[in-house]
Amino acid sequence: MTDLSLADPPSALGQQAGIRSDLNASRVRSAWIFLAPTLLVLALVAGWPLLRTIYFSFTNASLTNLEGAEFVGFKNYLSWITLKSGRTVYNGLLADPAWWNAVWNTLKFSAISVTIETVLGLVVALVLNANFPGRGLVRAAILIPWAIPTIVSAKMWAWMLNDQFGILNDLLLGLGLISQKIAWTANPETAMVAVLIVDVWKTTPFMALLILAGLQMVPSDIYEAAKIDGVHPLKVFWRLTLPLIRPALMVAVIFRMLDALRIFDLIYVLTPNNAQTKTMSVLARENLFDFDKFAYGATASTMLFLIIAAITVAYMWFGRVNLEGGER
Amino acid sequence: MRTMLNALSFCAAIIAAGTASAAELSLAANTTGKNVNFIREQLDIFEKQTGHKVSLVTMPPSSSEQFSQYRLWLAAGNKDVDVYQTDVVWAPQLADQFVDLTEATKDVVGQHFPSIIASQTVNGRLVALPAFTDAPALYYRKDLLEKYGKTPPKTWDELAATAKEIQEKERAAGQGDLWGYVFQGNAYEGLTCNALEWIKSSGGGQIVEPDGTISINNEKAAAAIDRVKEWIGAISPQGVLAYQEEESRGVWQTGNAVFMRNWPYAYALGNGDDSAVKGKFAVAPLPTATDGDQPSSTLGGWNLAVSKYSDDQEAAIALVKFLASPEVQKQRAIQLSNLPTVAALYDDAEVAKAQPFMPAWKPIFQSAVPRPSAVTKVKYNEVSAKFWNAVHNTLSGNGTAAENLELLEVELTNMKGDSW
């Protein structure tokens, strides 16, 4: 992680000589010029759609009539009317139980999947970091699940998880672990488990790769020193390895977390419309395109964006992650 | 064959008169069964006759997924797809995006059943021409029913009892994978169709009545869904809650089900050479709650619509007329066992020979129950989704039917507001 901050003041060096300051200013200028195309493209492909979505969430737009959208304020988020009987009825996304169910599903999915993937990824990375013959081949092979497009692997798993023809039930039956075939994606108790199994299978290699990169930055002489001192391997792991790869680990977890919070494709293929696994993204898409509620879907997307942003900021704060390198 | 060729050259003549040069068209159609293979063959004929080129855009078999893709394309004014194969319930929701076919088809529209033409007419505009209609059947294993001296069931309870008995005895005899009854229980449009049949045949109404009243919260409807709840895990595998048409056909066609509820397309496929149940099954109308009631099949069917964003609407209309013509519908009936929308084909000897069940199907689909798509207009998809969720929740053990239907009534009332 090198320091790329543009706003860094020239600091002490700059004050010593005015020439250096001029030079620095021109360097900053050319940096901006080089960055401009990237920033422009980002604004076009990320900024503009985001602002449009936020705008639509305050209107009554429908997919067939986007131009005719009228401003309705916060009605899509929350509105209430007081009935003659004195009872207040709440409407809008924030009063929608389906939305909160989706939020809960997403958080549950993210917490469990990221935890399992981090632990497994760490184990795999430690194994791959060791010296053994054929290491290159194994490193390449372990990336295969990550290389398969999610739609394809989800469909593949859907067949493997099929209750009647699925290989998973066949294996478990053959081993005597279950007494009758389980309907993995249909049963409300196992639907989330099925999604988690596939996600862990798919994404552990990604975590392993990022953590492996961190492991390789750890200088080997530290381990040699520990070995000479006769430190127990477990202690080496907890006291040396883990603290040293912590920055890489935290960044890997953030990436995974951002991904997990907006999970869509896997669930859409594996268990579409199932209330037990419906996530925020699936709910947003349903309202945007299936139902005639484009503005409501835009509201859900905006909330999804805010929730992810809030969680990321909180994580970076509490985890003391500094993306510019080093401790905060 | 001769008449077919004649008719084709006739079509070609009309088309040649209408278009000056060859056009490049594309047609979006779903992949259920052998639908796309069949359409491709017909398109080859069309291409030869007219000189136009038609490419096929294949869509997923799930109609819910297909619909949202259509909606996206049409909202974006997509010019790449000229002709859309559409479900019977989509006309009111997509009407504004399709070309009015009234003028262009006035010479052929009289061949089709008036009720189907009416279902595709929105505010006086004919938005799609029917390609085939659909009314599901109860598929049953003739050999197994004969073996145990049973007749095709007339009521749902009879079906459950027969299914249970045969399933138990066959399993004891070593058929460990055999199930009594498979249907479509996944949370999607197909469950709306299935559940509407259970409820309507029990006298529980049709979710939203044609006058707009929300009728779903009643004891008969709740009893009908509770009855099906009993089947899950007993005569139907728990996995049925994730089955769509093709998954249930998979269980059926490998010989692992006594009964199946499915659309007529499964008839021709079940009699295919690779089918384990070839020649061993027959179809009957769906059962009712009590003997003597009117059987209720949900009205399905697929139509062809021309996008108003198409650059070559004239050629596209010619393609629609070709695919909806009696000749193509006849081939469809013979090869795919899809029900024609042309009345005369039900008296056709060749159709009756290839699909013996078909002549008897005419009264069934004529009395079929429409889904409440006309009355709920653009909100139909949401109504349907709320309904299938309520049913799916009940079947998977999340609350009783009575509780879920009560909640559904509240949600639908909210959604309806002052009027649909």
XYZ file of C-alpha atoms in Angstrom:
748
model
C 0.000 0.000 0.000
C 1.908 3.037 -1.183
C 0.974 6.555 -0.338
C -0.934 8.039 -3.253
C -2.595 10.879 -1.396
C -2.741 13.957 -3.574
C -3.675 16.389 -0.881
C -0.502 15.725 1.081
C 1.113 19.058 1.850
C 4.668 19.461 0.712
C 5.421 19.580 4.479
C 8.850 20.332 5.850
C 10.756 19.779 2.663
C 8.612 22.243 0.724
C 9.080 24.985 3.280
C 12.841 24.740 3.005
C 12.979 25.723 -0.636
C 10.454 27.600 -2.784
C 11.731 25.748 -5.865
C 10.651 22.431 -4.397
C 7.199 23.884 -3.745
C 6.797 24.939 -7.365
C 7.923 21.549 -8.511
C 5.460 19.897 -6.169
C 2.603 22.072 -7.382
C 3.293 21.147 -10.965
C 3.468 17.482 -9.983
C 0.096 17.734 -8.309
C -1.277 19.458 -11.391
C -0.067 16.767 -13.766
C -1.387 14.096 -11.397
C -4.828 15.647 -11.668
C -4.540 15.759 -15.454
C -3.656 12.088 -15.578
C -6.436 11.202 -13.183
C -9.081 13.276 -14.948
C -10.149 10.648 -17.518
C -10.580 8.022 -14.803
C -12.577 10.374 -12.622
C -14.734 11.362 -15.575
C -15.495 7.764 -16.468
C -16.228 6.971 -12.820
C -18.599 9.921 -12.581
C -20.382 8.758 -15.720
C -20.705 5.043 -14.958
C -21.000 5.147 -11.161
C -21.911 8.655 -10.055
C -24.635 9.430 -12.573
C -26.621 6.161 -12.144
C -26.345 6.495 -8.381
C -27.702 10.055 -8.421
C -30.471 9.052 -10.829
C -31.496 6.207 -8.543
C -31.560 8.494 -5.524
C -33.583 11.012 -7.531
C -36.114 8.366 -8.623
C -36.585 7.261 -5.025
C -38.181 10.654 -4.338
C -40.583 10.397 -7.280
C -43.503 8.266 -8.400
C -41.683 6.980 -11.512
C -42.792 3.784 -13.214
C -40.625 1.862 -15.636
C -42.826 2.658 -18.608
C -43.007 6.338 -17.734
C -39.657 7.556 -16.433
C -39.911 11.029 -17.951
C -43.294 11.733 -16.392
C -41.983 11.145 -12.846
C -43.294 13.604 -10.288
C -41.623 14.553 -7.026
C -43.321 12.980 -4.010
C -40.849 13.705 -1.212
C -40.169 10.974 1.326
C -43.412 9.111 0.600
C -41.583 6.044 -0.725
C -39.480 5.889 2.433
C -42.087 6.558 5.051
C -45.474 8.178 5.182
C -48.366 7.956 7.562
C -51.994 8.834 7.721
C -54.057 9.136 10.865
C -57.437 7.491 10.499
C -60.623 8.970 11.931
C -60.482 6.360 14.699
C -57.163 7.872 15.791
C -55.125 4.892 14.572
C -52.016 5.808 12.581
C -51.165 3.728 9.533
C -47.574 3.740 8.300
C -46.618 3.166 4.690
C -43.421 3.110 2.674
C -40.251 1.050 2.607
C -39.244 1.674 6.212
C -42.605 0.340 7.378
C -42.537 -2.673 5.055
C -41.958 -5.986 6.872
C -40.765 -7.560 3.605
C -37.952 -5.007 3.475
C -36.820 -5.616 7.052
C -36.974 -9.348 6.407
C -34.674 -8.794 3.422
C -32.319 -6.640 5.504
C -32.154 -9.320 8.184
C -31.558 -12.059 5.583
C -28.758 -10.051 4.002
C -27.035 -9.300 7.300
C -27.351 -12.904 8.418
C -26.001 -14.162 5.120
C -23.099 -11.690 5.107
C -22.050 -12.320 8.698
C -22.079 -16.102 8.411
C -20.609 -16.391 4.924
C -17.803 -13.868 5.471
C -16.831 -15.474 8.786
C -16.651 -18.977 7.334
C -14.874 -17.775 4.210
C -12.276 -15.844 6.209
C -11.444 -18.797 8.442
C -11.348 -21.295 5.592
C -9.494 -18.845 3.363
C -6.878 -18.372 6.071
C -6.410 -22.125 6.428
C -6.113 -22.590 2.672
C -3.685 -19.659 2.409
C -1.465 -21.082 5.164
C -1.377 -24.425 3.366
C -0.572 -22.810 0.039
C 2.138 -20.717 1.634
C 4.014 -23.824 2.717
C 6.622 -25.337 0.454
C 5.545 -28.573 -1.156
C 5.963 -30.126 -4.595
C 3.235 -29.190 -7.089
C 2.387 -26.014 -5.188
C 1.864 -23.962 -8.362
C -0.602 -26.476 -9.710
C -2.607 -26.575 -6.475
C -2.649 -22.763 -6.304
C -4.113 -22.622 -9.801
C -6.576 -25.441 -9.183
C -7.983 -23.889 -6.028
C -9.005 -20.811 -7.989
C -11.375 -22.717 -10.266
C -14.576 -22.115 -8.236
C -13.827 -18.395 -8.250
C -13.219 -18.427 -12.004
C -16.596 -19.979 -12.866
C -19.278 -17.326 -13.466
C -21.703 -17.230 -10.535
C -24.731 -17.918 -12.713
C -23.111 -21.087 -14.013
C -21.994 -22.348 -10.631
C -25.364 -21.521 -9.085
C -27.168 -23.498 -11.793
C -24.670 -26.340 -11.402
C -25.265 -26.435 -7.667
C -29.007 -26.219 -8.177
C -28.818 -29.579 -9.953
C -26.440 -31.022 -7.381
C -28.835 -29.912 -4.635
C -31.918 -31.215 -6.474
C -33.946 -33.328 -4.085
C -34.634 -36.252 -6.426
C -31.632 -36.428 -8.778
C -29.074 -34.396 -6.841
C -25.656 -35.909 -6.198
C -25.456 -34.354 -2.728
C -28.481 -36.275 -1.443
C -27.169 -39.396 -3.149
C -23.797 -39.080 -1.399
C -25.288 -38.335 2.000
C -27.744 -41.231 1.653
C -24.936 -43.548 0.576
C -22.858 -42.562 3.603
C -25.864 -43.092 5.835
C -25.765 -39.506 7.139
C -29.383 -38.793 6.218
C -32.300 -41.205 6.143
C -34.355 -39.477 3.464
C -33.751 -37.059 0.637
C -33.575 -33.415 1.682
C -35.194 -30.732 -0.463
C -32.328 -28.291 0.058
C -33.636 -25.260 -1.765
C -37.326 -25.776 -0.972
C -37.185 -26.452 2.741
C -37.333 -23.154 4.671
C -34.780 -24.456 7.196
C -32.186 -25.494 4.629
C -32.662 -22.836 1.931
C -30.227 -20.429 3.600
C -27.819 -23.295 4.335
C -27.843 -24.234 0.649
C -27.067 -20.665 -0.379
C -24.259 -20.485 2.207
C -22.724 -23.761 1.028
C -22.534 -22.537 -2.547
C -21.231 -19.116 -1.588
C -18.516 -20.545 0.659
C -17.498 -22.964 -2.069
C -17.282 -20.165 -4.564
C -15.636 -17.405 -2.574
C -13.176 -19.129 -0.247
C -10.549 -19.158 -3.050
C -10.865 -15.386 -3.348
C -10.225 -14.910 0.361
C -7.384 -17.424 0.257
C -5.752 -15.527 -2.587
C -5.902 -12.154 -0.830
C -4.638 -13.595 2.439
C -1.887 -15.500 0.623
C -0.687 -12.200 -0.842
C -0.497 -10.856 2.716
C 1.371 -13.929 3.929
C 4.002 -13.588 1.261
C 4.865 -10.113 2.491
C 5.877 -11.527 5.867
C 9.695 -11.798 5.910
C 10.880 -15.353 6.502
C 13.697 -14.367 8.875
C 11.145 -13.625 11.607
C 10.039 -17.252 11.470
C 13.641 -18.414 11.551
C 14.271 -16.301 14.621
C 11.163 -17.708 16.299
C 12.267 -21.220 15.435
C 15.691 -20.674 16.957
C 14.054 -19.311 20.103
C 11.908 -22.457 20.206
C 8.537 -20.697 20.108
C 5.524 -23.009 19.858
C 4.043 -22.970 16.298
C 0.595 -21.955 17.624
C 2.140 -19.032 19.430
C 4.003 -18.088 16.254
C 0.696 -18.006 14.441
C -1.156 -15.916 17.029
C 1.703 -13.575 17.900
C 3.541 -13.231 14.601
C 1.599 -14.315 11.540
C -1.806 -12.954 12.455
C -0.700 -9.445 13.498
C 1.527 -9.164 10.438
C -1.157 -10.140 7.934
C -3.845 -8.219 9.778
C -3.952 -5.248 7.352
C -4.292 -7.568 4.351
C -6.895 -9.632 6.199
C -8.978 -6.600 7.090
C -8.969 -5.353 3.510
C -9.952 -8.807 2.249
C -12.837 -8.885 4.719
C -14.048 -5.462 3.535
C -14.051 -6.560 -0.100
C -15.936 -9.714 0.772
C -18.358 -7.869 2.994
C -19.230 -5.335 0.290
C -19.806 -8.199 -2.090
C -21.873 -10.244 0.334
C -24.124 -7.336 1.309
C -25.247 -6.845 -2.249
C -25.519 -10.558 -3.097
C -27.959 -11.100 -5.901
C -27.099 -13.560 -8.693
C -26.539 -16.657 -6.584
C -29.809 -16.287 -4.705
C -31.736 -15.262 -7.791
C -30.757 -18.524 -9.499
C -30.800 -20.875 -6.532
C -33.820 -19.810 -4.474
C -35.678 -17.007 -6.247
C -38.740 -15.642 -4.479
C -38.054 -17.656 -1.356
C -38.802 -15.413 1.638
C -36.126 -17.157 3.725
C -33.324 -16.097 1.394
C -34.644 -12.931 -0.217
C -31.966 -10.260 0.137
C -32.098 -6.480 -0.282
C -30.875 -6.636 -3.887
C -33.377 -9.335 -4.842
C -36.192 -7.304 -3.303
C -35.056 -4.138 -5.087
C -34.956 -5.894 -8.454
C -38.379 -7.418 -7.896
C -39.914 -4.000 -7.281
C -37.984 -2.323 -10.090
C -38.826 -4.740 -12.862
C -41.387 -7.367 -11.865
C -43.834 -5.064 -10.168
C -45.034 -1.737 -11.424
C -43.123 0.030 -8.615
C -39.970 1.474 -10.106
C -39.723 4.315 -7.595
C -40.161 1.921 -4.684
C -37.402 -0.273 -6.089
C -35.188 2.813 -6.437
C -35.928 3.555 -2.778
C -34.838 0.046 -1.812
C -31.661 0.464 -3.878
C -30.884 3.770 -2.191
C -31.387 2.260 1.247
C -29.193 -0.662 0.230
C -26.481 1.825 -0.743
C -26.798 3.706 2.554
C -26.745 0.533 4.631
C -23.637 -0.779 2.880
C -21.930 2.612 3.226
C -22.782 2.789 6.937
C -21.548 -0.739 7.618
C -18.306 -0.118 5.726
C -17.590 3.126 7.566
C -18.368 1.513 10.911
C -16.173 -1.477 10.100
C -13.247 0.710 9.080
C -13.635 2.803 12.184
C -13.859 -0.035 14.662
C -11.424 -2.270 12.799
C -9.020 0.668 12.580
C -8.375 -0.151 8.972
C -6.399 2.453 7.145
C -6.643 1.966 3.402
C -3.645 4.227 2.975
C -1.530 1.736 4.875
C -0.400 1.577 8.471
C -2.425 2.152 11.601
C -4.816 5.014 11.959
C -48.801 -31.986 -46.643
C -50.190 -30.634 -49.901
C -52.664 -28.370 -48.149
C -49.876 -27.185 -45.943
C -47.678 -26.264 -48.871
C -50.575 -24.503 -50.516
C -51.253 -22.549 -47.418
C -47.607 -21.677 -47.059
C -47.343 -20.353 -50.563
C -50.518 -18.409 -49.895
C -48.923 -16.864 -46.816
C -45.834 -16.149 -48.827
C -47.897 -14.394 -51.458
C -49.442 -12.097 -48.871
C -46.065 -11.373 -47.376
C -44.390 -10.791 -50.726
C -47.115 -8.314 -51.605
C -46.647 -6.491 -48.324
C -42.896 -6.106 -48.119
C -40.534 -4.760 -50.653
C -37.255 -6.148 -49.369
C -35.965 -8.825 -47.034
C -35.928 -7.869 -43.368
C -33.905 -9.124 -40.428
C -36.180 -9.980 -37.560
C -35.735 -11.474 -34.138
C -38.187 -13.350 -32.010
C -38.032 -13.897 -28.243
C -39.493 -17.186 -27.049
C -39.111 -19.414 -23.978
C -37.315 -22.726 -23.773
C -39.954 -24.884 -22.102
C -39.981 -28.410 -23.559
C -39.170 -28.362 -27.242
C -40.725 -24.965 -27.966
C -37.627 -23.345 -29.458
C -36.691 -26.346 -31.598
C -40.172 -26.288 -33.063
C -40.151 -22.542 -33.681
C -36.736 -22.774 -35.337
C -38.061 -25.341 -37.820
C -41.040 -23.140 -38.589
C -38.810 -20.090 -38.949
C -36.746 -21.933 -41.551
C -39.906 -22.424 -43.581
C -40.834 -18.783 -43.094
C -37.376 -17.671 -44.198
C -37.542 -19.785 -47.336
C -40.955 -18.423 -48.213
C -40.287 -14.768 -47.607
C -36.564 -14.202 -47.853
C -36.573 -12.554 -44.415
C -34.048 -13.673 -41.838
C -35.311 -14.454 -38.370
C -33.075 -15.041 -35.370
C -34.344 -16.621 -32.204
C -33.700 -15.078 -28.794
C -34.138 -17.823 -26.213
C -35.690 -16.933 -22.867
C -35.714 -18.848 -19.551
C -38.536 -21.362 -19.011
C -39.726 -19.476 -15.916
C -42.391 -17.086 -17.110
C -41.767 -14.714 -14.192
C -38.142 -14.232 -15.253
C -39.139 -13.929 -18.869
C -41.593 -11.175 -18.069
C -39.130 -8.952 -16.228
C -36.646 -9.252 -19.084
C -39.366 -8.217 -21.559
C -40.382 -5.322 -19.371
C -36.782 -4.102 -19.227
C -36.260 -4.344 -22.955
C -39.532 -2.654 -23.770
C -38.996 0.122 -21.230
C -35.632 0.802 -22.836
C -37.257 0.933 -26.272
C -35.139 -1.999 -27.453
C -35.131 -2.280 -31.238
C -33.334 -5.635 -31.271
C -36.388 -7.761 -30.595
C -39.255 -7.433 -33.049
C -41.638 -10.167 -31.964
C -42.328 -11.317 -28.403
C -43.941 -14.576 -27.367
C -46.168 -13.482 -24.477
C -48.108 -15.199 -21.723
C -51.869 -14.804 -21.749
C -51.780 -12.670 -18.559
C -49.287 -10.090 -19.776
C -51.449 -8.246 -22.308
C -52.811 -5.567 -19.920
C -49.347 -4.862 -18.458
C -47.435 -4.527 -21.713
C -50.202 -3.316 -24.006
C -48.767 0.176 -24.505
C -45.530 -1.208 -25.896
C -47.076 -3.422 -28.552
C -48.472 -2.667 -31.988
C -52.242 -2.788 -32.482
C -52.851 -5.809 -34.717
C -56.583 -5.256 -35.235
C -56.304 -3.961 -38.807
C -53.524 -6.274 -39.931
C -55.205 -9.438 -38.705
C -58.855 -8.801 -39.443
C -58.750 -11.476 -42.169
C -57.607 -14.244 -39.801
C -58.870 -13.225 -36.392
C -62.213 -14.968 -36.928
C -60.508 -18.387 -36.990
C -59.564 -18.128 -33.320
C -61.755 -18.615 -30.263
C -63.360 -15.246 -29.459
C -62.615 -15.582 -25.727
C -58.874 -15.833 -26.402
C -58.922 -12.890 -28.790
C -60.818 -10.960 -26.106
C -58.125 -11.772 -23.521
C -55.515 -10.170 -25.787
C -57.593 -7.084 -26.534
C -56.837 -4.127 -24.271
C -58.885 -0.932 -24.641
C -60.027 -2.023 -28.084
C -56.497 -2.784 -29.304
C -55.533 -6.338 -30.219
C -52.004 -6.488 -28.785
C -51.123 -10.114 -29.509
C -52.239 -12.942 -31.744
C -52.633 -16.340 -30.017
C -50.146 -19.075 -30.933
C -51.580 -21.751 -28.658
C -53.701 -22.037 -25.570
C -53.153 -24.005 -22.422
C -55.277 -25.711 -19.814
C -53.520 -28.099 -17.450
C -54.404 -31.734 -17.030
C -54.070 -34.429 -14.428
C -51.547 -36.893 -15.806
C -51.935 -40.393 -14.376
C -50.110 -43.679 -14.766
C -52.562 -46.020 -16.493
C -50.451 -49.080 -15.699
C -50.246 -48.368 -11.973
C -53.906 -47.472 -11.625
C -54.909 -50.670 -13.436
C -52.555 -52.727 -11.282
C -54.308 -51.567 -8.132
C -57.807 -51.488 -9.639
C -58.223 -47.719 -9.403
C -59.974 -45.229 -11.657
C -58.749 -41.702 -12.367
C -59.749 -39.614 -9.316
C -62.675 -37.222 -9.494
C -61.957 -35.371 -6.260
C -58.785 -34.088 -4.593
C -59.314 -36.388 -1.602
C -59.687 -39.356 -3.898
C -56.457 -38.340 -5.621
C -54.652 -38.155 -2.283
C -55.986 -41.547 -1.155
C -55.120 -43.288 -4.427
C -51.704 -41.662 -4.555
C -50.964 -42.678 -0.977
C -52.017 -46.283 -1.458
C -50.085 -46.808 -4.689
C -47.043 -44.988 -3.334
C -46.949 -47.145 -0.208
C -47.474 -50.427 -1.999
C -45.026 -49.669 -4.799
C -42.405 -48.529 -2.336
C -42.868 -51.726 -0.365
C -42.337 -53.538 -3.663
C -38.965 -51.837 -4.122
C -39.854 -48.619 -5.980
C -38.224 -46.472 -3.294
C -38.253 -43.226 -5.273
C -41.906 -43.276 -6.255
C -44.081 -40.329 -5.214
C -47.850 -40.017 -5.383
C -48.319 -36.562 -6.820
C -46.112 -33.835 -8.249
C -47.145 -30.312 -9.157
C -45.582 -26.820 -9.325
C -45.023 -25.477 -5.808
C -42.118 -23.091 -6.296
C -42.848 -19.489 -5.335
C -43.533 -18.171 -8.849
C -46.364 -17.619 -11.322
C -46.922 -21.382 -11.669
C -47.916 -21.671 -8.011
C -50.531 -18.989 -8.589
C -51.967 -21.195 -11.362
C -51.929 -24.336 -9.199
C -53.399 -22.676 -6.130
C -56.083 -20.907 -8.141
C -57.214 -24.358 -9.322
C -57.358 -25.772 -5.792
C -59.345 -22.796 -4.567
C -61.682 -22.327 -7.498
C -62.558 -26.043 -7.633
C -63.431 -25.844 -3.924
C -65.802 -22.941 -4.451
C -63.351 -20.436 -2.925
C -63.515 -17.838 -5.704
C -60.700 -16.618 -7.918
C -58.591 -14.326 -5.678
C -59.950 -11.100 -7.159
C -63.368 -11.365 -8.807
C -63.998 -9.819 -12.251
C -65.801 -6.872 -10.588
C -62.677 -6.067 -8.544
C -63.771 -7.498 -5.170
C -61.000 -9.168 -3.189
C -62.515 -12.543 -2.340
C -59.503 -14.582 -1.291
C -60.017 -14.533 2.478
C -62.679 -17.229 2.866
C -62.962 -20.575 4.618
C -63.202 -22.630 1.464
C -60.010 -21.138 0.070
C -58.201 -21.742 3.362
C -59.445 -25.338 3.477
C -58.265 -25.907 -0.086
C -54.707 -24.771 0.739
C -54.666 -26.661 4.042
C -55.594 -29.789 2.126
C -52.509 -29.422 -0.066
C -50.352 -28.726 2.998
C -51.178 -32.266 4.136
C -49.717 -33.660 0.916
C -46.264 -32.130 1.308
C -43.904 -34.822 2.500
C -46.716 -37.414 2.384
C -47.660 -37.936 -1.273
C -45.584 -35.102 -2.715
C -41.860 -34.693 -2.079
C -40.909 -31.684 -0.002
C -38.878 -30.564 -3.004
C -42.127 -29.852 -4.833
C -41.954 -26.478 -3.087
C -39.043 -25.675 -5.415
C -40.450 -27.326 -8.545
C -41.512 -25.504 -11.669
C -43.000 -27.260 -14.705
C -39.766 -28.838 -15.897
C -38.711 -30.185 -12.491
C -42.067 -31.895 -11.954
C -41.919 -33.279 -15.481
C -38.448 -34.610 -14.631
C -39.819 -36.677 -11.735
C -42.799 -37.781 -13.776
C -41.009 -38.676 -16.983
C -38.444 -40.823 -15.195
C -41.356 -42.866 -13.897
C -41.215 -41.615 -10.321
C -44.738 -40.220 -9.896
C -48.239 -41.693 -10.015
C -49.938 -38.367 -10.745
C -48.759 -35.040 -12.109
C -50.436 -31.703 -12.733
C -48.977 -30.124 -15.834
C -49.758 -28.327 -19.079
C -50.472 -30.325 -22.263
C -46.910 -29.907 -23.595
C -45.830 -32.734 -21.271
C -48.070 -35.154 -23.181
C -45.979 -35.273 -26.353
C -42.725 -35.264 -24.377
C -43.964 -38.082 -22.124
C -44.579 -40.170 -25.222
C -41.118 -39.438 -26.624
C -38.613 -42.237 -27.170
C -36.455 -41.228 -24.213
C -39.384 -41.294 -21.798
C -39.720 -43.982 -19.132
C -43.496 -43.558 -19.109
C -44.035 -43.771 -22.860
C -47.454 -45.301 -23.567
C -48.076 -45.894 -19.857
C -50.062 -42.777 -19.025
C -53.203 -40.860 -19.872
C -54.674 -37.503 -18.922
C -57.891 -36.496 -17.191
C -59.429 -33.188 -16.143
C -58.172 -31.878 -12.791
C -60.123 -33.105 -9.742
C -62.607 -31.017 -7.764
C -63.360 -30.675 -4.065
C -66.613 -32.643 -4.207
C -67.757 -35.029 -6.905
C -69.878 -33.354 -9.557
C -68.311 -29.892 -9.270
C -67.045 -28.143 -12.350
C -63.328 -28.908 -12.781
C -61.255 -25.751 -12.800
C -58.163 -25.392 -14.932
C -56.218 -22.162 -15.009
C -56.239 -20.615 -18.456
C -52.764 -20.387 -19.871
C -51.486 -19.957 -23.369
C -48.950 -18.055 -25.376
C -49.355 -15.291 -27.888
C -47.246 -13.317 -30.300
C -46.905 -9.572 -30.086
C -45.063 -7.043 -32.237
C -42.920 -4.473 -30.458
C -43.780 -0.892 -31.315
C -40.034 -0.190 -31.365
C -39.481 -2.679 -34.180
C -37.937 -1.145 -37.290
C -39.729 -3.543 -39.569
C -43.223 -3.857 -38.220
C -44.747 -5.058 -41.457
C -42.431 -8.047 -41.715
C -42.856 -8.672 -37.996
C -46.629 -8.768 -38.356
C -46.253 -11.203 -41.242
C -44.155 -13.431 -38.982
C -46.768 -13.281 -36.233
C -49.519 -14.184 -38.664
C -47.437 -17.049 -39.991
C -46.701 -18.527 -36.540
C -50.341 -18.149 -35.456
C -51.713 -19.616 -38.685
C -53.830 -22.796 -38.593
C -51.079 -24.692 -40.436
C -48.388 -23.942 -37.858
C -50.824 -24.468 -34.981
C -51.692 -27.856 -36.423
C -48.028 -28.855 -36.529
C -47.676 -27.522 -32.994
C -50.584 -29.671 -31.842
C -49.210 -32.782 -33.548
C -45.569 -32.363 -32.530
C -45.755 -30.597 -29.169
C -49.338 -31.381 -28.044
C -50.018 -27.660 -27.539
C -53.714 -26.828 -27.703
C -54.669 -24.866 -30.840
C -56.597 -21.607 -30.622
C -58.189 -22.305 -33.989
C -61.547 -23.951 -33.347
C -61.550 -26.011 -36.547
C -58.397 -27.924 -35.534
C -60.236 -29.734 -32.726
C -62.201 -31.617 -35.411
C -59.073 -32.351 -37.433
C -58.509 -36.096 -37.915
C -54.717 -35.886 -37.992
C -54.591 -33.908 -34.739
C -56.976 -36.352 -33.065
C -54.845 -39.273 -34.234
C -51.582 -37.818 -32.940
C -53.030 -36.470 -29.668
C -56.100 -38.562 -28.776
C -56.818 -36.459 -25.690
C -57.144 -33.218 -27.578
C -60.726 -33.220 -28.921
C -61.917 -33.787 -25.353
C -59.940 -30.745 -24.190
C -61.997 -28.162 -26.051
C -64.716 -27.842 -23.372
C -62.106 -27.832 -20.603
C -60.176 -24.813 -21.737
C -63.338 -23.068 -22.809
C -64.481 -23.176 -19.194
C -60.988 -22.501 -17.828
C -60.487 -19.967 -15.018
C -58.629 -16.826 -16.026
C -56.131 -15.381 -13.559
C -57.242 -11.927 -12.327
C -54.938 -10.122 -14.757
C -57.599 -8.161 -16.611
C -59.127 -6.644 -13.498
C -55.902 -5.891 -11.577
C -54.225 -4.408 -14.668
C -50.629 -3.207 -14.096
C -50.719 -4.461 -10.521
C -51.328 -8.069 -11.548
C -47.732 -9.230 -11.032
C -47.673 -7.870 -7.530
C -51.061 -9.394 -6.726
C -49.851 -12.715 -8.053
C -46.577 -12.505 -6.099
C -48.394 -11.715 -2.850
C -50.768 -14.597 -3.492
C -48.096 -17.174 -4.292
C -46.094 -16.030 -1.252
C -49.102 -16.536 1.011
C -49.619 -20.022 -0.429
C -45.925 -20.904 -0.361
C -45.644 -19.773 3.250
C -48.582 -21.958 4.200
C -47.250 -24.996 2.360
C -43.804 -24.656 3.914
C -45.265 -24.349 7.397
C -45.039 -20.594 7.997
C -48.442 -19.898 9.477
C -51.810 -21.470 8.723
C -53.798 -20.860 5.562
C -56.365 -18.811 7.463
C -53.691 -16.516 8.936
C -51.849 -16.037 5.666
C -55.008 -15.377 3.655
C -56.186 -12.821 6.190
C -52.853 -11.024 5.851
C -53.066 -11.307 2.071
C -56.490 -9.683 2.083
C -55.083 -6.707 3.996
C -52.156 -6.385 1.589
C -54.360 -6.616 -1.485
C -56.800 -4.083 -0.074
C -53.906 -1.686 0.536
C -52.617 -2.243 -2.956
C -56.009 -1.744 -4.522
C -56.626 1.612 -2.889
C -59.701 3.232 -4.407
C -59.730 1.032 -7.489
C -57.470 -1.343 -9.359
